[in-house]
Amino acid sequence: MKLSENIVGFHHYSLKAPQFDETVKFYEQLGFVIVHSWSLPDFNLEKCVMMYHEHINVYVEICDGDADMPAQGRKRRFGEEMVENSILHICFVVKDAAKARVEALKAGAIDLSNGVLAIQLKNKSKSVGVHNSLVYSPNGEVIEFLEQVSF
């Protein structure tokens, strides 16, 4: 069986959160609820939660910032700007990118797009118009709110 045939869906993305409680609260504001919590002393993992968003059928795993787990990139140093790594952002499809941005800012996000962006993604044969907004979560990951679009 080919790998492409073996994959049956997307389950979750995992975050290492130095500000664990604030990060969990932020994702609760996005509509996620805690469905399980645990610790793994062998990995110095004091607390971790799996959160689920029933409307979009997606999970996010949030682990405390001291966990000794494999992660992409390196730790951000205190006071340092965001570290660039290979994961660029997390994207949620929304009905209204402007409202999503405002609500995320109220929940503790930091503005990145300064409003809603209207962008044409063009190639030689097709142009797709997108409307989106972007924020940094309180934990530092970039979150894109993309109005529904067909590619």
CSV table of N, CA and C in Angstrom, one decimal:
chain,number,residue,atom,x,y,z
A,1,MET,N,0.8,-1.2,0.0
A,1,MET,CA,0.0,0.0,0.0
A,1,MET,C,0.9,1.2,0.0
A,2,LYS,N,0.6,2.2,-0.9
A,2,LYS,CA,1.3,3.5,-0.9
A,2,LYS,C,1.0,4.3,0.3
A,3,LEU,N,1.9,5.1,0.7
A,3,LEU,CA,1.7,6.0,1.9
A,3,LEU,C,0.5,6.9,1.6
A,4,SER,N,0.4,7.4,0.4
A,4,SER,CA,-0.8,8.3,0.1
A,4,SER,C,-2.1,7.6,0.3
A,5,GLU,N,-2.1,6.3,0.1
A,5,GLU,CA,-3.4,5.5,0.3
A,5,GLU,C,-3.6,5.2,1.7
A,6,ASN,N,-2.5,5.1,2.5
A,6,ASN,CA,-2.6,4.8,3.9
A,6,ASN,C,-3.1,5.9,4.8
A,7,ILE,N,-2.9,7.1,4.4
A,7,ILE,CA,-3.3,8.3,5.2
A,7,ILE,C,-4.8,8.5,4.9
A,8,VAL,N,-5.5,8.5,6.1
A,8,VAL,CA,-7.0,8.6,6.0
A,8,VAL,C,-7.5,9.9,6.5
A,9,GLY,N,-6.7,10.8,7.1
A,9,GLY,CA,-7.2,12.1,7.5
A,9,GLY,C,-6.1,12.8,8.4
A,10,PHE,N,-6.5,14.0,8.7
A,10,PHE,CA,-5.6,14.9,9.6
A,10,PHE,C,-6.1,14.8,11.0
A,11,HIS,N,-5.3,14.6,12.0
A,11,HIS,CA,-5.7,14.4,13.3
A,11,HIS,C,-5.4,15.6,14.2
A,12,HIS,N,-4.2,16.0,14.4
A,12,HIS,CA,-3.8,17.1,15.3
A,12,HIS,C,-2.5,17.7,14.9
A,13,TYR,N,-2.3,18.9,15.5
A,13,TYR,CA,-0.9,19.5,15.5
A,13,TYR,C,-0.6,19.7,16.9
A,14,SER,N,0.7,19.7,17.3
A,14,SER,CA,1.1,19.8,18.7
A,14,SER,C,1.9,21.0,18.9
A,15,LEU,N,1.7,21.7,20.0
A,15,LEU,CA,2.4,22.9,20.4
A,15,LEU,C,3.1,22.7,21.7
A,16,LYS,N,4.3,23.2,21.8
A,16,LYS,CA,5.0,23.3,23.1
A,16,LYS,C,4.7,24.7,23.6
A,17,ALA,N,4.1,24.9,24.8
A,17,ALA,CA,3.6,26.2,25.2
A,17,ALA,C,4.3,26.6,26.5
A,18,PRO,N,5.3,27.5,26.5
A,18,PRO,CA,5.9,28.0,27.7
A,18,PRO,C,4.8,28.7,28.6
A,19,GLN,N,3.8,29.3,28.1
A,19,GLN,CA,2.7,29.8,28.8
A,19,GLN,C,1.5,28.9,28.6
A,20,PHE,N,1.6,27.8,29.3
A,20,PHE,CA,0.6,26.7,29.1
A,20,PHE,C,-0.8,27.1,29.3
A,21,ASP,N,-1.1,27.6,30.5
A,21,ASP,CA,-2.5,28.0,30.8
A,21,ASP,C,-3.1,29.1,29.8
A,22,GLU,N,-2.3,30.1,29.5
A,22,GLU,CA,-2.7,31.1,28.6
A,22,GLU,C,-3.0,30.6,27.2
A,23,THR,N,-2.2,29.6,26.8
A,23,THR,CA,-2.3,29.0,25.5
A,23,THR,C,-3.6,28.2,25.4
A,24,VAL,N,-3.9,27.4,26.5
A,24,VAL,CA,-5.1,26.6,26.5
A,24,VAL,C,-6.3,27.5,26.5
A,25,LYS,N,-6.3,28.6,27.3
A,25,LYS,CA,-7.4,29.6,27.3
A,25,LYS,C,-7.6,30.2,25.9
A,26,PHE,N,-6.5,30.5,25.2
A,26,PHE,CA,-6.7,31.1,23.9
A,26,PHE,C,-7.4,30.1,22.9
A,27,TYR,N,-6.9,28.8,22.9
A,27,TYR,CA,-7.6,27.9,22.1
A,27,TYR,C,-9.0,27.6,22.5
A,28,GLU,N,-9.3,27.7,23.7
A,28,GLU,CA,-10.7,27.6,24.2
A,28,GLU,C,-11.6,28.7,23.5
A,29,GLN,N,-11.0,29.9,23.4
A,29,GLN,CA,-11.7,31.0,22.8
A,29,GLN,C,-11.9,30.8,21.3
A,30,LEU,N,-11.1,29.9,20.7
A,30,LEU,CA,-11.2,29.6,19.3
A,30,LEU,C,-12.3,28.4,19.1
A,31,GLY,N,-12.7,27.9,20.2
A,31,GLY,CA,-13.8,26.8,20.2
A,31,GLY,C,-13.3,25.4,20.5
A,32,PHE,N,-12.1,25.3,20.9
A,32,PHE,CA,-11.5,24.0,21.3
A,32,PHE,C,-11.9,23.7,22.7
A,33,VAL,N,-12.1,22.4,23.0
A,33,VAL,CA,-12.4,22.0,24.4
A,33,VAL,C,-11.4,20.8,24.8
A,34,ILE,N,-11.0,20.8,26.0
A,34,ILE,CA,-10.1,19.7,26.5
A,34,ILE,C,-10.9,18.4,26.5
A,35,VAL,N,-10.4,17.4,25.9
A,35,VAL,CA,-11.0,16.1,25.9
A,35,VAL,C,-10.1,15.1,26.6
A,36,HIS,N,-8.9,15.4,26.9
A,36,HIS,CA,-8.0,14.5,27.7
A,36,HIS,C,-6.8,15.3,28.2
A,37,SER,N,-6.2,14.9,29.3
A,37,SER,CA,-5.0,15.5,29.8
A,37,SER,C,-4.1,14.3,30.4
A,38,TRP,N,-2.8,14.6,30.4
A,38,TRP,CA,-1.9,13.6,30.9
A,38,TRP,C,-0.5,14.2,31.2
A,39,SER,N,0.3,13.3,31.8
A,39,SER,CA,1.7,13.7,32.0
A,39,SER,C,2.6,12.5,31.6
A,40,LEU,N,3.8,12.8,31.3
A,40,LEU,CA,4.7,11.7,30.9
A,40,LEU,C,6.1,12.0,31.6
A,41,PRO,N,6.3,11.5,32.8
A,41,PRO,CA,7.5,11.9,33.5
A,41,PRO,C,8.8,11.5,32.7
A,42,ASP,N,8.8,10.4,31.9
A,42,ASP,CA,10.0,10.0,31.2
A,42,ASP,C,10.4,11.1,30.2
A,43,PHE,N,9.5,12.0,29.8
A,43,PHE,CA,9.8,13.0,28.9
A,43,PHE,C,9.8,14.4,29.5
A,44,ASN,N,9.8,14.4,30.9
A,44,ASN,CA,9.8,15.7,31.6
A,44,ASN,C,8.5,16.5,31.3
A,45,LEU,N,7.5,15.8,30.9
A,45,LEU,CA,6.2,16.4,30.5
A,45,LEU,C,5.3,16.4,31.7
A,46,GLU,N,5.1,17.6,32.3
A,46,GLU,CA,4.3,17.7,33.5
A,46,GLU,C,2.8,17.7,33.1
A,47,LYS,N,2.5,18.5,32.1
A,47,LYS,CA,1.1,18.5,31.7
A,47,LYS,C,0.9,18.7,30.2
A,48,CYS,N,-0.1,18.0,29.7
A,48,CYS,CA,-0.4,18.0,28.3
A,48,CYS,C,-1.9,17.8,28.1
A,49,VAL,N,-2.5,18.5,27.2
A,49,VAL,CA,-3.9,18.3,26.9
A,49,VAL,C,-4.1,18.1,25.4
A,50,MET,N,-5.2,17.3,25.1
A,50,MET,CA,-5.7,17.2,23.8
A,50,MET,C,-7.0,18.0,23.8
A,51,MET,N,-7.0,18.9,22.8
A,51,MET,CA,-8.2,19.7,22.7
A,51,MET,C,-8.9,19.4,21.3
A,52,TYR,N,-10.2,19.5,21.3
A,52,TYR,CA,-11.0,19.2,20.1
A,52,TYR,C,-11.9,20.3,19.7
A,53,HIS,N,-12.0,20.5,18.4
A,53,HIS,CA,-13.0,21.5,17.9
A,53,HIS,C,-14.0,20.7,17.1
A,54,GLU,N,-15.2,20.6,17.7
A,54,GLU,CA,-16.2,19.7,17.0
A,54,GLU,C,-16.7,20.2,15.7
A,55,HIS,N,-16.8,21.5,15.5
A,55,HIS,CA,-17.3,22.1,14.2
A,55,HIS,C,-16.4,21.8,13.0
A,56,ILE,N,-15.1,21.7,13.3
A,56,ILE,CA,-14.1,21.5,12.2
A,56,ILE,C,-13.4,20.2,12.3
A,57,ASN,N,-13.8,19.4,13.3
A,57,ASN,CA,-13.2,18.0,13.5
A,57,ASN,C,-11.7,18.0,13.5
A,58,VAL,N,-11.1,18.9,14.3
A,58,VAL,CA,-9.6,19.0,14.4
A,58,VAL,C,-9.2,19.0,15.9
A,59,TYR,N,-8.1,18.4,16.1
A,59,TYR,CA,-7.5,18.4,17.5
A,59,TYR,C,-6.2,19.2,17.5
A,60,VAL,N,-6.0,19.8,18.7
A,60,VAL,CA,-4.7,20.4,18.9
A,60,VAL,C,-4.2,19.8,20.3
A,61,GLU,N,-2.9,19.5,20.3
A,61,GLU,CA,-2.2,19.0,21.5
A,61,GLU,C,-1.4,20.1,22.0
A,62,ILE,N,-1.5,20.4,23.3
A,62,ILE,CA,-0.7,21.5,23.9
A,62,ILE,C,0.0,20.9,25.1
A,63,CYS,N,1.4,21.0,25.0
A,63,CYS,CA,2.3,20.5,26.1
A,63,CYS,C,3.0,21.6,26.7
A,64,ASP,N,3.3,21.4,28.0
A,64,ASP,CA,4.0,22.4,28.7
A,64,ASP,C,5.4,22.7,28.1
A,65,GLY,N,5.9,23.9,28.4
A,65,GLY,CA,7.1,24.4,27.7
A,65,GLY,C,8.4,23.7,28.2
A,66,ASP,N,8.4,22.9,29.2
A,66,ASP,CA,9.6,22.3,29.7
A,66,ASP,C,9.7,20.8,29.2
A,67,ALA,N,8.8,20.4,28.4
A,67,ALA,CA,8.8,19.0,28.0
A,67,ALA,C,10.0,18.7,27.1
A,68,ASP,N,10.6,17.5,27.3
A,68,ASP,CA,11.7,17.1,26.5
A,68,ASP,C,11.2,16.2,25.4
A,69,MET,N,10.6,16.8,24.4
A,69,MET,CA,10.0,16.1,23.3
A,69,MET,C,10.6,16.6,22.0
A,70,PRO,N,10.8,15.8,21.0
A,70,PRO,CA,11.3,16.3,19.7
A,70,PRO,C,10.4,17.4,19.2
A,71,ALA,N,11.0,18.5,18.7
A,71,ALA,CA,10.3,19.6,18.2
A,71,ALA,C,11.1,20.2,17.0
A,72,GLN,N,10.4,20.8,16.1
A,72,GLN,CA,11.0,21.4,14.9
A,72,GLN,C,11.6,22.7,15.3
A,73,GLY,N,12.8,23.0,14.9
A,73,GLY,CA,13.4,24.3,15.2
A,73,GLY,C,14.2,24.3,16.5
A,74,ARG,N,14.4,25.5,17.1
A,74,ARG,CA,15.0,25.6,18.4
A,74,ARG,C,14.1,26.5,19.2
A,75,LYS,N,14.4,26.5,20.5
A,75,LYS,CA,13.7,27.3,21.5
A,75,LYS,C,13.9,28.8,21.2
A,76,ARG,N,12.9,29.6,21.3
A,76,ARG,CA,13.0,31.0,21.2
A,76,ARG,C,13.7,31.5,22.5
A,77,ARG,N,14.7,32.4,22.4
A,77,ARG,CA,15.3,32.9,23.6
A,77,ARG,C,14.5,34.1,24.1
A,78,PHE,N,14.6,34.3,25.4
A,78,PHE,CA,13.8,35.4,26.0
A,78,PHE,C,14.0,36.7,25.3
A,79,GLY,N,12.9,37.4,25.0
A,79,GLY,CA,13.0,38.7,24.3
A,79,GLY,C,13.3,38.7,22.9
A,80,GLU,N,13.5,37.5,22.3
A,80,GLU,CA,13.9,37.4,20.9
A,80,GLU,C,12.6,37.4,20.0
A,81,GLU,N,12.8,38.0,18.8
A,81,GLU,CA,11.7,38.0,17.9
A,81,GLU,C,11.4,36.5,17.5
A,82,MET,N,10.3,36.3,16.8
A,82,MET,CA,9.9,35.0,16.4
A,82,MET,C,11.0,34.3,15.7
A,83,VAL,N,11.2,33.0,15.9
A,83,VAL,CA,12.2,32.2,15.2
A,83,VAL,C,11.5,31.6,14.0
A,84,GLU,N,12.2,31.7,12.8
A,84,GLU,CA,11.7,31.2,11.6
A,84,GLU,C,12.1,29.7,11.5
A,85,ASN,N,11.1,28.9,11.2
A,85,ASN,CA,11.3,27.5,11.1
A,85,ASN,C,10.5,27.0,9.8
A,86,SER,N,10.4,25.7,9.7
A,86,SER,CA,9.7,25.2,8.4
A,86,SER,C,8.2,25.3,8.5
A,87,ILE,N,7.7,25.3,9.7
A,87,ILE,CA,6.2,25.4,9.8
A,87,ILE,C,5.9,26.9,9.8
A,88,LEU,N,5.1,27.3,8.8
A,88,LEU,CA,4.8,28.7,8.6
A,88,LEU,C,3.6,29.2,9.4
A,89,HIS,N,2.5,28.4,9.4
A,89,HIS,CA,1.4,28.9,10.1
A,89,HIS,C,0.3,27.8,10.2
A,90,ILE,N,-0.7,28.0,11.0
A,90,ILE,CA,-1.9,27.2,11.2
A,90,ILE,C,-3.0,27.9,10.5
A,91,CYS,N,-3.8,27.3,9.7
A,91,CYS,CA,-4.9,28.0,9.0
A,91,CYS,C,-6.2,27.4,9.4
A,92,PHE,N,-7.2,28.3,9.7
A,92,PHE,CA,-8.6,27.9,10.0
A,92,PHE,C,-9.4,28.6,8.9
A,93,VAL,N,-10.4,27.9,8.4
A,93,VAL,CA,-11.4,28.5,7.5
A,93,VAL,C,-12.4,29.1,8.3
A,94,VAL,N,-12.8,30.4,8.0
A,94,VAL,CA,-13.7,31.1,8.8
A,94,VAL,C,-14.8,31.8,7.9
A,95,LYS,N,-15.9,32.2,8.4
A,95,LYS,CA,-16.9,32.9,7.7
A,95,LYS,C,-16.5,34.3,7.4
A,96,ASP,N,-15.9,34.9,8.4
A,96,ASP,CA,-15.5,36.3,8.4
A,96,ASP,C,-14.2,36.6,9.0
A,97,ALA,N,-13.2,36.8,8.1
A,97,ALA,CA,-11.8,37.0,8.6
A,97,ALA,C,-11.6,38.2,9.5
A,98,ALA,N,-12.4,39.3,9.3
A,98,ALA,CA,-12.2,40.5,10.1
A,98,ALA,C,-12.7,40.2,11.5
A,99,LYS,N,-13.9,39.5,11.6
A,99,LYS,CA,-14.4,39.2,12.9
A,99,LYS,C,-13.5,38.2,13.7
A,100,ALA,N,-13.0,37.2,13.0
A,100,ALA,CA,-12.1,36.2,13.6
A,100,ALA,C,-10.9,36.9,14.1
A,101,ARG,N,-10.3,37.9,13.4
A,101,ARG,CA,-9.1,38.6,13.8
A,101,ARG,C,-9.4,39.4,15.1
A,102,VAL,N,-10.6,40.1,15.1
A,102,VAL,CA,-10.9,41.0,16.3
A,102,VAL,C,-11.1,40.1,17.5
A,103,GLU,N,-11.8,39.0,17.3
A,103,GLU,CA,-12.1,38.1,18.5
A,103,GLU,C,-10.8,37.5,19.0
A,104,ALA,N,-9.9,37.1,18.1
A,104,ALA,CA,-8.6,36.5,18.5
A,104,ALA,C,-7.8,37.6,19.3
A,105,LEU,N,-7.8,38.8,18.8
A,105,LEU,CA,-7.1,39.9,19.5
A,105,LEU,C,-7.7,40.1,20.9
A,106,LYS,N,-9.0,40.0,21.1
A,106,LYS,CA,-9.6,40.1,22.4
A,106,LYS,C,-9.2,39.0,23.3
A,107,ALA,N,-8.9,37.8,22.7
A,107,ALA,CA,-8.5,36.6,23.4
A,107,ALA,C,-7.0,36.6,23.8
A,108,GLY,N,-6.3,37.6,23.3
A,108,GLY,CA,-4.9,37.7,23.7
A,108,GLY,C,-3.9,37.6,22.5
A,109,ALA,N,-4.4,37.4,21.3
A,109,ALA,CA,-3.5,37.3,20.2
A,109,ALA,C,-2.8,38.7,19.9
A,110,ILE,N,-1.8,38.7,19.1
A,110,ILE,CA,-1.1,39.9,18.7
A,110,ILE,C,-1.3,40.0,17.2
A,111,ASP,N,-1.7,41.2,16.7
A,111,ASP,CA,-2.0,41.4,15.3
A,111,ASP,C,-0.8,41.3,14.4
A,112,LEU,N,-1.0,40.6,13.3
A,112,LEU,CA,0.1,40.4,12.3
A,112,LEU,C,-0.3,41.1,11.0
A,113,SER,N,-1.6,41.0,10.6
A,113,SER,CA,-1.9,41.5,9.2
A,113,SER,C,-2.5,42.9,9.2
A,114,ASN,N,-2.7,43.5,10.4
A,114,ASN,CA,-3.3,44.8,10.5
A,114,ASN,C,-4.5,45.0,9.6
A,115,GLY,N,-5.5,44.0,9.8
A,115,GLY,CA,-6.7,44.0,9.1
A,115,GLY,C,-6.8,42.8,8.2
A,116,VAL,N,-7.8,42.9,7.3
A,116,VAL,CA,-8.0,41.8,6.4
A,116,VAL,C,-7.3,42.0,5.1
A,117,LEU,N,-6.6,41.0,4.6
A,117,LEU,CA,-5.9,41.1,3.3
A,117,LEU,C,-6.7,40.5,2.2
A,118,ALA,N,-6.7,41.2,1.1
A,118,ALA,CA,-7.3,40.7,-0.1
A,118,ALA,C,-6.2,40.4,-1.1
A,119,ILE,N,-6.0,39.1,-1.4
A,119,ILE,CA,-4.8,38.8,-2.2
A,119,ILE,C,-5.3,37.9,-3.4
A,120,GLN,N,-4.7,38.1,-4.6
A,120,GLN,CA,-4.9,37.3,-5.8
A,120,GLN,C,-3.7,36.3,-5.9
A,121,LEU,N,-4.0,35.1,-5.8
A,121,LEU,CA,-3.0,34.0,-6.0
A,121,LEU,C,-3.0,33.6,-7.5
A,122,LYS,N,-2.1,34.1,-8.3
A,122,LYS,CA,-2.2,33.9,-9.7
A,122,LYS,C,-1.1,32.9,-10.2
A,123,ASN,N,-1.5,32.2,-11.3
A,123,ASN,CA,-0.5,31.5,-12.1
A,123,ASN,C,-0.9,31.8,-13.6
A,124,LYS,N,-0.3,31.1,-14.5
A,124,LYS,CA,-0.6,31.4,-15.9
A,124,LYS,C,-2.0,31.1,-16.3
A,125,SER,N,-2.7,30.2,-15.7
A,125,SER,CA,-4.1,29.8,-16.1
A,125,SER,C,-5.2,30.1,-15.2
A,126,LYS,N,-4.9,30.6,-13.9
A,126,LYS,CA,-5.9,30.7,-12.9
A,126,LYS,C,-5.5,31.8,-11.9
A,127,SER,N,-6.5,32.5,-11.4
A,127,SER,CA,-6.3,33.4,-10.3
A,127,SER,C,-7.4,33.1,-9.3
A,128,VAL,N,-6.9,33.0,-8.0
A,128,VAL,CA,-7.8,32.7,-6.9
A,128,VAL,C,-7.7,33.8,-6.0
A,129,GLY,N,-8.9,34.5,-5.7
A,129,GLY,CA,-8.9,35.6,-4.7
A,129,GLY,C,-9.1,35.1,-3.3
A,130,VAL,N,-8.3,35.5,-2.4
A,130,VAL,CA,-8.4,35.1,-1.0
A,130,VAL,C,-8.6,36.3,-0.1
A,131,HIS,N,-9.3,36.1,1.0
A,131,HIS,CA,-9.4,37.2,2.0
A,131,HIS,C,-9.0,36.5,3.3
A,132,ASN,N,-8.0,37.1,4.0
A,132,ASN,CA,-7.6,36.4,5.2
A,132,ASN,C,-7.0,37.5,6.2
A,133,SER,N,-6.9,37.1,7.4
A,133,SER,CA,-6.2,37.9,8.4
A,133,SER,C,-5.3,36.9,9.2
A,134,LEU,N,-4.2,37.5,9.8
A,134,LEU,CA,-3.2,36.8,10.5
A,134,LEU,C,-3.0,37.4,11.9
A,135,VAL,N,-2.7,36.5,12.8
A,135,VAL,CA,-2.4,36.9,14.2
A,135,VAL,C,-1.3,35.9,14.7
A,136,TYR,N,-0.5,36.4,15.7
A,136,TYR,CA,0.3,35.6,16.5
A,136,TYR,C,-0.5,35.1,17.7
A,137,SER,N,-0.6,33.9,18.0
A,137,SER,CA,-1.3,33.5,19.2
A,137,SER,C,-0.4,33.9,20.4
A,138,PRO,N,-1.0,33.9,21.6
A,138,PRO,CA,-0.1,34.3,22.8
A,138,PRO,C,1.1,33.4,22.9
A,139,ASN,N,1.0,32.2,22.3
A,139,ASN,CA,2.2,31.2,22.4
A,139,ASN,C,3.2,31.5,21.3
A,140,GLY,N,2.8,32.3,20.3
A,140,GLY,CA,3.8,32.7,19.2
A,140,GLY,C,3.5,32.1,17.9
A,141,GLU,N,2.7,31.0,17.7
A,141,GLU,CA,2.4,30.5,16.4
A,141,GLU,C,1.6,31.4,15.6
A,142,VAL,N,1.8,31.4,14.3
A,142,VAL,CA,1.0,32.3,13.4
A,142,VAL,C,-0.2,31.5,13.0
A,143,ILE,N,-1.4,32.2,13.2
A,143,ILE,CA,-2.7,31.6,12.9
A,143,ILE,C,-3.3,32.5,11.7
A,144,GLU,N,-3.7,31.8,10.7
A,144,GLU,CA,-4.3,32.5,9.5
A,144,GLU,C,-5.8,32.1,9.6
A,145,PHE,N,-6.6,33.2,9.5
A,145,PHE,CA,-8.1,33.0,9.3
A,145,PHE,C,-8.4,33.3,7.9
A,146,LEU,N,-8.8,32.2,7.2
A,146,LEU,CA,-9.0,32.3,5.7
A,146,LEU,C,-10.5,32.1,5.5
A,147,GLU,N,-11.1,33.1,4.8
A,147,GLU,CA,-12.5,33.0,4.4
A,147,GLU,C,-12.6,31.9,3.3
A,148,GLN,N,-13.7,31.2,3.4
A,148,GLN,CA,-13.9,30.0,2.5
A,148,GLN,C,-13.6,30.3,1.1
A,149,VAL,N,-12.8,29.5,0.4
A,149,VAL,CA,-12.4,29.7,-1.0
A,149,VAL,C,-12.2,28.3,-1.6
A,150,SER,N,-12.4,28.3,-2.9
A,150,SER,CA,-12.2,27.1,-3.7
A,150,SER,C,-11.0,27.2,-4.5
A,151,PHE,N,-10.1,26.3,-4.4
A,151,PHE,CA,-8.8,26.3,-5.2
A,151,PHE,C,-9.0,25.4,-6.4
